[in-house]
mmCIF file of C-alpha atoms in Angstrom:
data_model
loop_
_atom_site.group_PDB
_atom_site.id
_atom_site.type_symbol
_atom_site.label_atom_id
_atom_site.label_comp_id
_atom_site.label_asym_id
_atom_site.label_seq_id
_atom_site.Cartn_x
_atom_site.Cartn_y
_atom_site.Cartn_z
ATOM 1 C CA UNK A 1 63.775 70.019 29.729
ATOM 2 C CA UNK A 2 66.337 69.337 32.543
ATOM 3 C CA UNK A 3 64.484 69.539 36.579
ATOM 4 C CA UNK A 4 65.553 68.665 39.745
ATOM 5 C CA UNK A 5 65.810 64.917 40.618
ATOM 6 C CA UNK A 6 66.180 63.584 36.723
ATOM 7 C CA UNK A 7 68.185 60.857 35.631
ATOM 8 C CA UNK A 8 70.021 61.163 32.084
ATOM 9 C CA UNK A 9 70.084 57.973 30.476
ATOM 10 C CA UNK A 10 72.759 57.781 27.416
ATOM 11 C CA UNK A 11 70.742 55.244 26.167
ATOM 12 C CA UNK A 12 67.754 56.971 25.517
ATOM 13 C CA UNK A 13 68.962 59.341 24.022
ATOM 14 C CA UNK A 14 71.889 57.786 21.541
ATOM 15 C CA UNK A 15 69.624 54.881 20.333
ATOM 16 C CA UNK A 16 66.885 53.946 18.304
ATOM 17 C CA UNK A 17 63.835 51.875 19.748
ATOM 18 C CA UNK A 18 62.016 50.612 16.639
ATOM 19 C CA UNK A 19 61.959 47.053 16.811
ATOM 20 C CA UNK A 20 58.889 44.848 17.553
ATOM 21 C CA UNK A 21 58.597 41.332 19.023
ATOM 22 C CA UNK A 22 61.991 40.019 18.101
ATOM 23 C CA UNK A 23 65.510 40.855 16.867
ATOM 24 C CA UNK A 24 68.295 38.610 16.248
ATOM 25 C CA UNK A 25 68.883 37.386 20.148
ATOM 26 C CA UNK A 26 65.617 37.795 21.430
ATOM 27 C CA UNK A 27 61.867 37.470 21.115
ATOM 28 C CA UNK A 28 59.345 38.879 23.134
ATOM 29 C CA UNK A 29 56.123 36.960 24.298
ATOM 30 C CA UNK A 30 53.511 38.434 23.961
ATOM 31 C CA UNK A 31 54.915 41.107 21.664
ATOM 32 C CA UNK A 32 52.667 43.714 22.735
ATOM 33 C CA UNK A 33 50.807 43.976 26.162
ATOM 34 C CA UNK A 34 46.997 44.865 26.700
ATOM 35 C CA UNK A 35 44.884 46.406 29.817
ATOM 36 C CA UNK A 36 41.308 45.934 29.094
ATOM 37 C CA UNK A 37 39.478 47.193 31.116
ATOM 38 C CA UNK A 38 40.744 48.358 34.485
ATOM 39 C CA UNK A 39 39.143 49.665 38.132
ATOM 40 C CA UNK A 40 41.170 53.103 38.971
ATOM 41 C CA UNK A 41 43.538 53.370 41.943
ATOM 42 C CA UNK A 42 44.186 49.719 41.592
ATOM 43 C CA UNK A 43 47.303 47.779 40.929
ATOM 44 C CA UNK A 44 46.573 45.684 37.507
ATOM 45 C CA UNK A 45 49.836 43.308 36.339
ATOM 46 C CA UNK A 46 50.283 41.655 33.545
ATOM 47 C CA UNK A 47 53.827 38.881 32.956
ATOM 48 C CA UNK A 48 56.381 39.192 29.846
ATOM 49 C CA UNK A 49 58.982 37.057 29.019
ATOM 50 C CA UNK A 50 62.159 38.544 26.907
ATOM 51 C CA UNK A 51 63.535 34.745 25.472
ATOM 52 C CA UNK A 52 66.595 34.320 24.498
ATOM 53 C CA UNK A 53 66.941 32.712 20.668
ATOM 54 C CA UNK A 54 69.958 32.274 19.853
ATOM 55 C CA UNK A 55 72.852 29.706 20.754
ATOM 56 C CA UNK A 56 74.818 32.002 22.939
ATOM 57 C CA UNK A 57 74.733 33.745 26.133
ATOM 58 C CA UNK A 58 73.611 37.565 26.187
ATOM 59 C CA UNK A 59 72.959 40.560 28.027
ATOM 60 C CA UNK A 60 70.309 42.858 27.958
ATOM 61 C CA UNK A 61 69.327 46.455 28.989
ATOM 62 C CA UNK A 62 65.774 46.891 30.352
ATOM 63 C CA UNK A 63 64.687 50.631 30.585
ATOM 64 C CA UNK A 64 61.632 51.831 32.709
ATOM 65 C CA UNK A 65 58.025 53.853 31.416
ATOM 66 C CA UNK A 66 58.032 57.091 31.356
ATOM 67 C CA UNK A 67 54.929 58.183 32.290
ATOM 68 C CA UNK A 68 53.960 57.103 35.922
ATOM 69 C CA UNK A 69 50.995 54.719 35.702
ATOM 70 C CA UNK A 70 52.937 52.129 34.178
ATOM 71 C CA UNK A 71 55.993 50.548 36.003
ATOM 72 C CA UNK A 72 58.218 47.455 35.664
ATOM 73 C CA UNK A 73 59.711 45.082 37.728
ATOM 74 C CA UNK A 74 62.268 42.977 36.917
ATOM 75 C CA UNK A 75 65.071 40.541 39.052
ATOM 76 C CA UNK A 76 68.134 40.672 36.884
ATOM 77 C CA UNK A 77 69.586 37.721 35.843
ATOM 78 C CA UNK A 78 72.773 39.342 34.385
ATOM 79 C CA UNK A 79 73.691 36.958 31.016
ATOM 80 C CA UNK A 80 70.460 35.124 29.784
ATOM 81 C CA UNK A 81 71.344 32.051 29.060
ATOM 82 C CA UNK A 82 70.106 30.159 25.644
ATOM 83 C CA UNK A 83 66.986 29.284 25.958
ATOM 84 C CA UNK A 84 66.484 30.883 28.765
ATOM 85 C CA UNK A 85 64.372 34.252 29.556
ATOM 86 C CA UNK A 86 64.200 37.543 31.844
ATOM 87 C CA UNK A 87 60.889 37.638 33.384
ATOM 88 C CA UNK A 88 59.492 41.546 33.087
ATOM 89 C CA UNK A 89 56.381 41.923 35.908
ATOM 90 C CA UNK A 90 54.444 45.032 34.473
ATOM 91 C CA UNK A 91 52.223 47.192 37.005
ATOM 92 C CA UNK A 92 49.804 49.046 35.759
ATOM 93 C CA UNK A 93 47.434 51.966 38.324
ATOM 94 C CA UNK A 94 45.529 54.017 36.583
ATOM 95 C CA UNK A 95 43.629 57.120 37.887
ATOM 96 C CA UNK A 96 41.063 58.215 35.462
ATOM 97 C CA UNK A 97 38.841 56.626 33.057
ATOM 98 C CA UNK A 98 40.954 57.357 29.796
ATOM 99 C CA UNK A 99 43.472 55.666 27.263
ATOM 100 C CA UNK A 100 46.465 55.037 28.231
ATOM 101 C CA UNK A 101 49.774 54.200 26.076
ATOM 102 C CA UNK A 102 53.785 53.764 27.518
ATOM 103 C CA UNK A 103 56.422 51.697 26.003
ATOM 104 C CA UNK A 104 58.867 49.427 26.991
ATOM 105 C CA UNK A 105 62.409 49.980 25.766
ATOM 106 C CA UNK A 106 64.889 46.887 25.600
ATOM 107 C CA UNK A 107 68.449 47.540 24.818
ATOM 108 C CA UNK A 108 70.804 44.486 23.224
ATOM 109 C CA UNK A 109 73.754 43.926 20.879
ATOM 110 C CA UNK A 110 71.412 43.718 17.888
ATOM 111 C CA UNK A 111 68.383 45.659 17.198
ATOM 112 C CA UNK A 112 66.496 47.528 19.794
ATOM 113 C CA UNK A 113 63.384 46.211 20.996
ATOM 114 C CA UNK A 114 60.037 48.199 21.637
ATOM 115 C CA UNK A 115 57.239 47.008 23.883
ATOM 116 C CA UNK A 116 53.725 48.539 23.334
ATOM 117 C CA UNK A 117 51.532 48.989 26.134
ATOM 118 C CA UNK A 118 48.126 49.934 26.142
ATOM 119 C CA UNK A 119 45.683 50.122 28.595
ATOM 120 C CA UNK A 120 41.407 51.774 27.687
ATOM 121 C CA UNK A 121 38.370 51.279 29.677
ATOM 122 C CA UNK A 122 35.855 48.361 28.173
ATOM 123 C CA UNK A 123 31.958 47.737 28.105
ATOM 124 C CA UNK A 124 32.424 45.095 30.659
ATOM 125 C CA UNK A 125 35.606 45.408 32.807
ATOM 126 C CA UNK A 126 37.256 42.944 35.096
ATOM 127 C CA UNK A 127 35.042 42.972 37.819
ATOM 128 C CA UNK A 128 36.844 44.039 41.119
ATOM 129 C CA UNK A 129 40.154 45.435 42.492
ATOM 130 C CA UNK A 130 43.113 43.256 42.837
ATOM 131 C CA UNK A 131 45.765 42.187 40.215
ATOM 132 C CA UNK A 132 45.395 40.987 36.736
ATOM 133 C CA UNK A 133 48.069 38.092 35.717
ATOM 134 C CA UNK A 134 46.276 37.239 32.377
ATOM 135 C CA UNK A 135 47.994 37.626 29.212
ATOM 136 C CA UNK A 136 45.126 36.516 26.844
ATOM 137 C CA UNK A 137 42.277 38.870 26.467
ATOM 138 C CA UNK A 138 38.969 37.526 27.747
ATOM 139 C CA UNK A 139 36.114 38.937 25.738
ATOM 140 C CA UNK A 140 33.315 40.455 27.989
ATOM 141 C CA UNK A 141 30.425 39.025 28.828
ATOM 142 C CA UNK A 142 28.318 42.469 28.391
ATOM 143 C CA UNK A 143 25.686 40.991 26.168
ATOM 144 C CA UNK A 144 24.215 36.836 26.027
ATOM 145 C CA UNK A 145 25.424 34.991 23.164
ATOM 146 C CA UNK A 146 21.601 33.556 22.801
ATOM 147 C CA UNK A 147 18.501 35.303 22.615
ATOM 148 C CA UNK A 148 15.757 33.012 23.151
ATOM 149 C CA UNK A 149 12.016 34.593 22.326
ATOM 150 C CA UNK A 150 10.452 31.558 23.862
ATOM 151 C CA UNK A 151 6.787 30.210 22.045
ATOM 152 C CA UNK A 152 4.111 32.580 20.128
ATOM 153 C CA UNK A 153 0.543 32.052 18.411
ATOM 154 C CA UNK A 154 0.919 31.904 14.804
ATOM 155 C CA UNK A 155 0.467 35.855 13.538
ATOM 156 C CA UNK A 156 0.589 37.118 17.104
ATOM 157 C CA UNK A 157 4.277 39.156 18.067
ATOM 158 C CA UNK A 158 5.798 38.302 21.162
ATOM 159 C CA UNK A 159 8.264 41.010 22.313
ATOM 160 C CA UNK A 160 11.166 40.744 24.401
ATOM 161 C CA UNK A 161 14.123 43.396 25.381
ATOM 162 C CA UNK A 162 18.373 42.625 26.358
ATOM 163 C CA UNK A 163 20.305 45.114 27.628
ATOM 164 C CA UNK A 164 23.812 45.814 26.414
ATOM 165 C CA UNK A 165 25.352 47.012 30.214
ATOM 166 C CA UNK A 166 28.115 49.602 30.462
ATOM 167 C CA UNK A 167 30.141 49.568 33.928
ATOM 168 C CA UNK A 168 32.016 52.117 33.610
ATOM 169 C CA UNK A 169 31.368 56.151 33.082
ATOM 170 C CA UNK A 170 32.318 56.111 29.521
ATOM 171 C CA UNK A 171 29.482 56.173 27.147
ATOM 172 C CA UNK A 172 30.409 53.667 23.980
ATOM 173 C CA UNK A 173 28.715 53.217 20.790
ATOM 174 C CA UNK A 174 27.543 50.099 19.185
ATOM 175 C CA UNK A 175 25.969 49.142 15.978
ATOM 176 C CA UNK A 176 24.744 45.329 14.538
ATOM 177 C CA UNK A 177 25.212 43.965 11.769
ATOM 178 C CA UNK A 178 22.454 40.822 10.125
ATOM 179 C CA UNK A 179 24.583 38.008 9.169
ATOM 180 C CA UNK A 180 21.658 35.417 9.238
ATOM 181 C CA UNK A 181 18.459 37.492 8.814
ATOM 182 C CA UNK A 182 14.784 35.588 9.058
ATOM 183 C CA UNK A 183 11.825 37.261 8.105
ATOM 184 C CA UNK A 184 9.420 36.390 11.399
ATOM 185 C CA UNK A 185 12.223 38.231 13.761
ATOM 186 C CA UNK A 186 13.277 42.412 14.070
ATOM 187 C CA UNK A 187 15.648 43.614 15.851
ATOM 188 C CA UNK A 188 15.669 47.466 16.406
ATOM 189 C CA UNK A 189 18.053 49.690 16.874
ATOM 190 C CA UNK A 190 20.948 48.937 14.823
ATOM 191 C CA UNK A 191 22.629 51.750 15.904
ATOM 192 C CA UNK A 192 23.026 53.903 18.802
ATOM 193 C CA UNK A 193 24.510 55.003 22.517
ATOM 194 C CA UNK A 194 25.450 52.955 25.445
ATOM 195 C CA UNK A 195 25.804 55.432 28.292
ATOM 196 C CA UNK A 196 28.010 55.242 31.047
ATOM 197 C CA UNK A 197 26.894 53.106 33.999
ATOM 198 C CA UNK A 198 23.717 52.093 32.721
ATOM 199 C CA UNK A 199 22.272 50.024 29.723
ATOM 200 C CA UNK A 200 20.707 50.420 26.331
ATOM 201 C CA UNK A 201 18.199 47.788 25.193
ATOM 202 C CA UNK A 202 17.930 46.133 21.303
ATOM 203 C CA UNK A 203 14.493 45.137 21.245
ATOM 204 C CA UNK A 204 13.427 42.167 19.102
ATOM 205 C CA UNK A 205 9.931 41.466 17.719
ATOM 206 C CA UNK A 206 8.926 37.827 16.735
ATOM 207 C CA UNK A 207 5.861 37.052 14.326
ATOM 208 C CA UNK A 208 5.792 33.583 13.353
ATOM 209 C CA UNK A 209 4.410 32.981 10.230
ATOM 210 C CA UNK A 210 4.299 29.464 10.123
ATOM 211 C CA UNK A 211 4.711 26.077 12.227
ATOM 212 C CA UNK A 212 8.673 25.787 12.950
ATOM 213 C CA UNK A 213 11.573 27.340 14.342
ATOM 214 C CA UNK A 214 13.326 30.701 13.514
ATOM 215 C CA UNK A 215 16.724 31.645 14.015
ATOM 216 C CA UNK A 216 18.836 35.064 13.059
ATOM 217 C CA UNK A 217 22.161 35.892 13.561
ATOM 218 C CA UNK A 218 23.763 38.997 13.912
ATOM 219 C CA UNK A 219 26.724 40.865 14.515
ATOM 220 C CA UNK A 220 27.116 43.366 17.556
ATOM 221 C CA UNK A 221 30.104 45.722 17.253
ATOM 222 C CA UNK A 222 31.591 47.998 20.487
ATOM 223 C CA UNK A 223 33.651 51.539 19.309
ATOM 224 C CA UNK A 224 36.191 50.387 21.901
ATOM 225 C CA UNK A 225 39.892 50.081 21.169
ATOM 226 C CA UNK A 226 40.904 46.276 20.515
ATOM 227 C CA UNK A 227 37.154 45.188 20.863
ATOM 228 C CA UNK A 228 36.472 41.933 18.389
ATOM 229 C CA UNK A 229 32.465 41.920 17.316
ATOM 230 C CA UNK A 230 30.478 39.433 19.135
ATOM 231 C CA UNK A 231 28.040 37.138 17.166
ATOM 232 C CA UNK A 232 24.647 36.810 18.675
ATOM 233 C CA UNK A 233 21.710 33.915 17.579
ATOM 234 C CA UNK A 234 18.256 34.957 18.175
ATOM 235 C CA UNK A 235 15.617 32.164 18.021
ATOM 236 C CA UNK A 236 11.926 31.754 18.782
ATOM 237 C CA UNK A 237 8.984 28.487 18.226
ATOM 238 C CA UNK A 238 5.014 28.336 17.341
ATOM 239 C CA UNK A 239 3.274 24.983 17.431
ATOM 240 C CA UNK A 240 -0.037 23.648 16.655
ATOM 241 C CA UNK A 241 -1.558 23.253 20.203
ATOM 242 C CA UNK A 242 -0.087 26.418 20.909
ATOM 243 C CA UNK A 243 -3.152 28.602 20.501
ATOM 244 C CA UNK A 244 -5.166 25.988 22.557
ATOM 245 C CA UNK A 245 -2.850 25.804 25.381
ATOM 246 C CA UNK A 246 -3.273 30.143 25.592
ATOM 247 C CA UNK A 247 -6.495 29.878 25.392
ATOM 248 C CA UNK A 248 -7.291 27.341 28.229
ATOM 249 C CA UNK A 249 -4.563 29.447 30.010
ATOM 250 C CA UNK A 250 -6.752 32.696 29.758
ATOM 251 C CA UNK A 251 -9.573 30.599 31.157
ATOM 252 C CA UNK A 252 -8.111 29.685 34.105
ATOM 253 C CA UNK A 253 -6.631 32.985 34.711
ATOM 254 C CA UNK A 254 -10.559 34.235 34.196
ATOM 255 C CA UNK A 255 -11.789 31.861 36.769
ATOM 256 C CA UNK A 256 -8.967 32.242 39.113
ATOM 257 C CA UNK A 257 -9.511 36.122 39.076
ATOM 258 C CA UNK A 258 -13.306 35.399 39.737
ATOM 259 C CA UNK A 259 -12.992 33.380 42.760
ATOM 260 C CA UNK A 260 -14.443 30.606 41.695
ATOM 261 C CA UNK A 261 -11.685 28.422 41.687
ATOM 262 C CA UNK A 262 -8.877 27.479 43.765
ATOM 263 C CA UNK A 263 -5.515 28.685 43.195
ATOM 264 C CA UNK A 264 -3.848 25.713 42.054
ATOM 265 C CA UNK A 265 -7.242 24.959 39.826
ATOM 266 C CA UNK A 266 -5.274 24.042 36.174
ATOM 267 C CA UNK A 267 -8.008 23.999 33.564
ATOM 268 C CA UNK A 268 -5.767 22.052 31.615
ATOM 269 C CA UNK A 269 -5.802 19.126 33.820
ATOM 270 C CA UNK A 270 -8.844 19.108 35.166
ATOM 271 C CA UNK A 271 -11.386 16.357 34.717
ATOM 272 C CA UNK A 272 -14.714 15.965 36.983
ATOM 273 C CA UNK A 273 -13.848 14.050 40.785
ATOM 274 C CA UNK A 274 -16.147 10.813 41.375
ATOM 275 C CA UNK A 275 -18.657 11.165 43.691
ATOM 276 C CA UNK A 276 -18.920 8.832 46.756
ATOM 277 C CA UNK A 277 -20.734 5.840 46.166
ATOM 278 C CA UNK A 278 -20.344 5.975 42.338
ATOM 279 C CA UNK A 279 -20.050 2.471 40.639
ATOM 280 C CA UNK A 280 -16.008 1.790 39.332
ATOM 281 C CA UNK A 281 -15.959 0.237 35.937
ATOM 282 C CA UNK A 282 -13.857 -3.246 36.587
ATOM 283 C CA UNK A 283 -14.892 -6.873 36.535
ATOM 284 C CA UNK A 284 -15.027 -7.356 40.510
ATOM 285 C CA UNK A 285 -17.981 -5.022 40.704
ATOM 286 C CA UNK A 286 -19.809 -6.046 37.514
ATOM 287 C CA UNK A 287 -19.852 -9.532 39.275
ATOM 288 C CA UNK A 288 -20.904 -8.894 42.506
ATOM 289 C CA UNK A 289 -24.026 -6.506 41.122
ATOM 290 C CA UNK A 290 -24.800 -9.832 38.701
ATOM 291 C CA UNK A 291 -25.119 -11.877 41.598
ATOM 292 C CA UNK A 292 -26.778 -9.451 44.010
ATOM 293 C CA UNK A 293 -29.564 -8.862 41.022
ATOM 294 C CA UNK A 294 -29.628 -12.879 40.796
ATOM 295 C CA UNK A 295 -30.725 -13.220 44.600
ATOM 296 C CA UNK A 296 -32.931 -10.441 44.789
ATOM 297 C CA UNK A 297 -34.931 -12.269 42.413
ATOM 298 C CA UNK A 298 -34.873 -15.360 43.863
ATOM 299 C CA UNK A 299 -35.563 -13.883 47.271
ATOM 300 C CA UNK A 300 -38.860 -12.167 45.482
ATOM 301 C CA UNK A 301 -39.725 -15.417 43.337
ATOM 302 C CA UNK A 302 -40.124 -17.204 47.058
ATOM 303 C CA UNK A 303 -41.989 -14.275 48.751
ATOM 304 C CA UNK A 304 -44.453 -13.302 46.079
ATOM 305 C CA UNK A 305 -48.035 -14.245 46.236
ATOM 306 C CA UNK A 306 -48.868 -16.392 43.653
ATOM 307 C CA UNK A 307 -50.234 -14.258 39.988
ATOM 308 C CA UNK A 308 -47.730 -11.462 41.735
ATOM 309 C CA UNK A 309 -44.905 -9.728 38.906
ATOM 310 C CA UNK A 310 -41.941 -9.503 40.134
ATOM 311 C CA UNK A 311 -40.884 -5.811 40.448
ATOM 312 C CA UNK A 312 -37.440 -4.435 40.895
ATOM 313 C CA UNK A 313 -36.619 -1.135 41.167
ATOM 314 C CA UNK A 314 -32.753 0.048 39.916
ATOM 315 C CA UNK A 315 -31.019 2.820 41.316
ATOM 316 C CA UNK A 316 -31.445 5.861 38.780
ATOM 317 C CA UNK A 317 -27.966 6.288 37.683
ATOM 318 C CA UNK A 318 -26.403 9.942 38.608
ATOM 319 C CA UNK A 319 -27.264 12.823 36.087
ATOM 320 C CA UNK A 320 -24.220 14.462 34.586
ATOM 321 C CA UNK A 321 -22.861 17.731 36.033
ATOM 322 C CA UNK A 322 -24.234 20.847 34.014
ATOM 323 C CA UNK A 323 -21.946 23.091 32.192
ATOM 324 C CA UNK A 324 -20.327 25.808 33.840
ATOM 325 C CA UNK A 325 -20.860 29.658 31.556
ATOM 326 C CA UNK A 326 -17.898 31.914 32.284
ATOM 327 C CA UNK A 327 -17.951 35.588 30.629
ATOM 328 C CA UNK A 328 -20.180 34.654 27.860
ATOM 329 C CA UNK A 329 -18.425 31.061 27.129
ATOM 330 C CA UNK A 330 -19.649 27.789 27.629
ATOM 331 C CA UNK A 331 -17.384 25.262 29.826
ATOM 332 C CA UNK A 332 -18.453 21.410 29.428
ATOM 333 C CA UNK A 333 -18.051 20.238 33.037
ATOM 334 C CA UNK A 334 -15.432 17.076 31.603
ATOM 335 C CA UNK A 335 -12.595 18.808 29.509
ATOM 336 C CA UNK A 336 -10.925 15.550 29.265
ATOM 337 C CA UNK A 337 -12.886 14.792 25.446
ATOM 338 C CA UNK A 338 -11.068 16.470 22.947
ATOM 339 C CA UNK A 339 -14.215 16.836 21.309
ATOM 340 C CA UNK A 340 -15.215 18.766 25.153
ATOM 341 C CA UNK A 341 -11.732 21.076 24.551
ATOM 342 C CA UNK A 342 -12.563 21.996 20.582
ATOM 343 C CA UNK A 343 -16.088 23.115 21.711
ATOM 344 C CA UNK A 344 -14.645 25.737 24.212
ATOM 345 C CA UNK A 345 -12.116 26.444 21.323
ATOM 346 C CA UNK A 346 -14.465 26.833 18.705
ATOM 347 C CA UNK A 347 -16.948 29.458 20.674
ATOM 348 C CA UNK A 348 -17.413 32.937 19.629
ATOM 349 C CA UNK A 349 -18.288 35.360 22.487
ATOM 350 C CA UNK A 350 -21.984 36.142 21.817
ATOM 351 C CA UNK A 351 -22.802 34.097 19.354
ATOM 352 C CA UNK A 352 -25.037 30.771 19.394
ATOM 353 C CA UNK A 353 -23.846 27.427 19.042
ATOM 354 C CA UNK A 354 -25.866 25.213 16.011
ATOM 355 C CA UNK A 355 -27.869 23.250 18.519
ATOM 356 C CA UNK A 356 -27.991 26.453 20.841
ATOM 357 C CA UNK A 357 -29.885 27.941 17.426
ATOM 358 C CA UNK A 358 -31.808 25.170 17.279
ATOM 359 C CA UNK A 359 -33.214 24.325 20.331
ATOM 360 C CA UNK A 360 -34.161 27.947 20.747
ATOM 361 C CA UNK A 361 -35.778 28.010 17.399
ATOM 362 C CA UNK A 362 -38.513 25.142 18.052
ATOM 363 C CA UNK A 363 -39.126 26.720 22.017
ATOM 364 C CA UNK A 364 -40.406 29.316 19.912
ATOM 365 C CA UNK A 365 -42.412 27.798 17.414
ATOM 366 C CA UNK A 366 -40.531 28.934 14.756
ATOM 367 C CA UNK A 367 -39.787 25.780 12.244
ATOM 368 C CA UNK A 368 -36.057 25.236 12.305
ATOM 369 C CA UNK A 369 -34.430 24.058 8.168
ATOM 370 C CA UNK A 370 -31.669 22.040 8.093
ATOM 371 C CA UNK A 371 -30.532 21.834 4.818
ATOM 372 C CA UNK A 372 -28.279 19.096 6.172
ATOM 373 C CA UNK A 373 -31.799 16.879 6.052
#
C-alpha cells in the first residue's frame, strides 16, 4: 500500500534476498544476530561485520528494517577493500514483552544476502538498561549448576527446595530430564509452570541408605526460543559419627532452651573445669608432695613421746561431680570418655540402665540373676 512519506526502493522490490551468511564476495559474522533477553524502552546493540572474501575490491548495498524496533547504523566506506569489512551497528528498543523478528537485506554483485534478527524475552534477562555489545550468547544464570543437600542420618530424609526465578512477566515452562539418577535422591516436579516475576521450586528429597556420597544429574529444559538445557548435579553425605554429633546437638539445644546453660555451652566440647587447689598431674608436684610427706615425718619422729605411732592424716581427695538428668536422660558430668559419650548414646528415654536394674533390684530385696555369672 502506497502512504504519505514512503520511500520506494527498486531494490526491494526487483530482487531476491535469500542468501545466508555468505555469497561469493562476502561473509557475514555472525550470520545471524540474537537479543536474549531485553528490558523494554531501552536501546540494546549488538556489532556485525559484512567481510569482504574475495581478492578484489567491491561495493555493497545495505538496506534498513522494516519494522521500527530494529534499526541500523552504518558509516559507509564506499568500495570494501579485500580483506577488509563494513561495520553494521544494530539497535534494537523494544516496547512489549513479545518476539520479535526483522531482517537485514544486503545487496552485491553476486547473491543477495539475508540477515536474521531475532530478539524474545528469557528466564533470566540481562540485568539493567543500557546497551548490549555482546555477540555470543551468555546462558542465564536462573538456576545453580550444584545442588548441595549437605549431611543426613542414615534412613532419615533431609529436604531442601531451589527456585527456578523468572524476571520478566512471561510465564515459561520447564521440564527435567534424569541423566544420572541415584536411588537415595528425588527430585519432584519434573514438569510444570514458571510464572512471570516470581519462582517455582523443584524440591529434592535425600535418604541415604548407606555410608558414602550420592550424586544425580539431571537435565533442566526452558520452552524459550534459542534456550540450550542446563545440566544440574545434585549431591548429598551421611557418616558414621553423624547420628552422634545430632544427637549431642539436640542436647545442647535441650539445655540451652532450659536455662541451664550458657549460650555458648557446646556439649560437644565440654569436659569438667578443675577446681582451685586441685593437684596437676606432672613430676614437679609429685616431688615436692614426696618430700613434704618425708619431713612431716621426720618432724613427728622428733616430737613424739616415746611408744607414740606416728599418725598422719591425708587430705581426702575430691569426690567426683554427680551426673546431671536432663528430660529423662542421664548426662555423665565428663563427656570427654568415649565410653561417657556411648552411654548418653545408648539410653532409651524411660527405660533402666543394667546397673540402674540392678542396684534397684537388691534396695529391694529382690535377688538380682545374672546369667552372665
Amino acid at each position: 500500500d502506497e502512504g504519505p512519506g514512503r520511500v520506494h526502493n527498486p531494490l526491494t522490490e526487483h530482487q531476491v534476498f535469500s542468501k545466508l551468511q555468505r555469497n561469493k564476495f562476502f561473509e557475514i559474522q555472525p550470520s545471524v544476530v540474537y537479543f536474549g533477553g531485553f528490558v523494554l524502552d531501552h536501546v540494546h546493540e549488538q556489532v556485525v561485520h559484512v567481510v569482504n572474501t574475495s581478492s578484489v575490491t567491491k561495493r555493497l548495498h545495505i538496506l534498513q528494517c522494516d519494522t521500527p524496533f530494529f534499526r541500523v547504523e552504518v558509516k559507509k566506506k564506499g568500495r570494501v577493500a579485500p580483506g577488509m569489512s563494513e561495520e553494521l551497528r544494530i539497535q534494537f528498543t523494544p516496547n512489549e514483552w513479545r518476539y520479535y523478528y526483522d531482517t537485514i537485506r544486503i545487496h552485491s554483485d553476486d547473491d543477495n544476502l539475508l540477515i536474521p534478527l531475532h530478539a524474545y524475552p528469557t528466564v533470566a534477562p540481562v540485568k539493567g538498561p543500557g546497551i548490549t555489545a555482546r555477540i555470543t550468547r551468555e546462558q542465564p544464570q536462573f538456576f545453580p549448576p550444584k545442588v548441595d543437600l549437605g549431611w543426613c542420618q542414615i534412613a532419615q530424609t533431609t529436604t531442601k527446595e531451589v527456585p527456578i526465578v523468572c524476571d520478566v512477566p512471561v510465564d515459561f515452562e520447564f521440564s527435567i530430564k534424569i541423566l544420572q539418577p541415584h536411588p537415595d535422591i528425588v527430585v519432584e516436579p519434573h514438569e510444570g509452570v514458571v510464572p512471570g516475576d516470581g519462582e517455582t521450586c523443584l524440591t529434592f528429597h535425600y535418604t541415604p541408605s548407606r555410608m558414602a556420597t550420592a550424586e544425580m544429574i539431571f537435565e533442566l529444559s526452558i520452552s524459550q526460543f534459542g534456550f540450550t538445557p542446563v545440566q544440574c548435579r545434585v549431591f548429598g553425605s551421611t557418616t558414621a559419627s553423624q547420628l552422634r554429633d545430632d544427637t549431642i546437638k539436640s542436647i545442647t539445644n535441650d539445655l540451652k532452651r532450659t536455662g541451664k546453660v550458657g549460650k555458648d555451652f557446646n556439649l560437644q566440647n565440654y569436659h569438667k573445669i578443675p577446681q582451685v587447689g586441685t593437684p596437676k598431674a606432672n613430676l614437679t608436684v609429685v616431688h615436692d608432695e614426696s618430700k613434704g610427706f618425708k619431713d612431716k615425718i621426720d618432724m613427728l619422729r622428733a616430737t613424739r613421746k616415746p611408744g607414740q605411732p606416728i599418725e598422719i592424716r591425708q587430705a581426702q581427695p575430691p569426690q567426683p561431680e554427680p551426673d546431671t538428668f536432663q528430660d529423662g536422660y542421664q548426662i555423665p558430668a565428663n563427656l570427654r570418655p568415649r565410653a561417657a559419650t556411648q552411654i548418653v548414646l545408648n539410653q532409651v528415654k524411660g527405660k533402666l540402665s543394667y546397673q540402674e536394674l540392678k542396684k534397684q533390684m537388691e534396695e529391694s530385696g529382690h535377688q538380682f540373676f545374672d546369667e552372665h555369672t
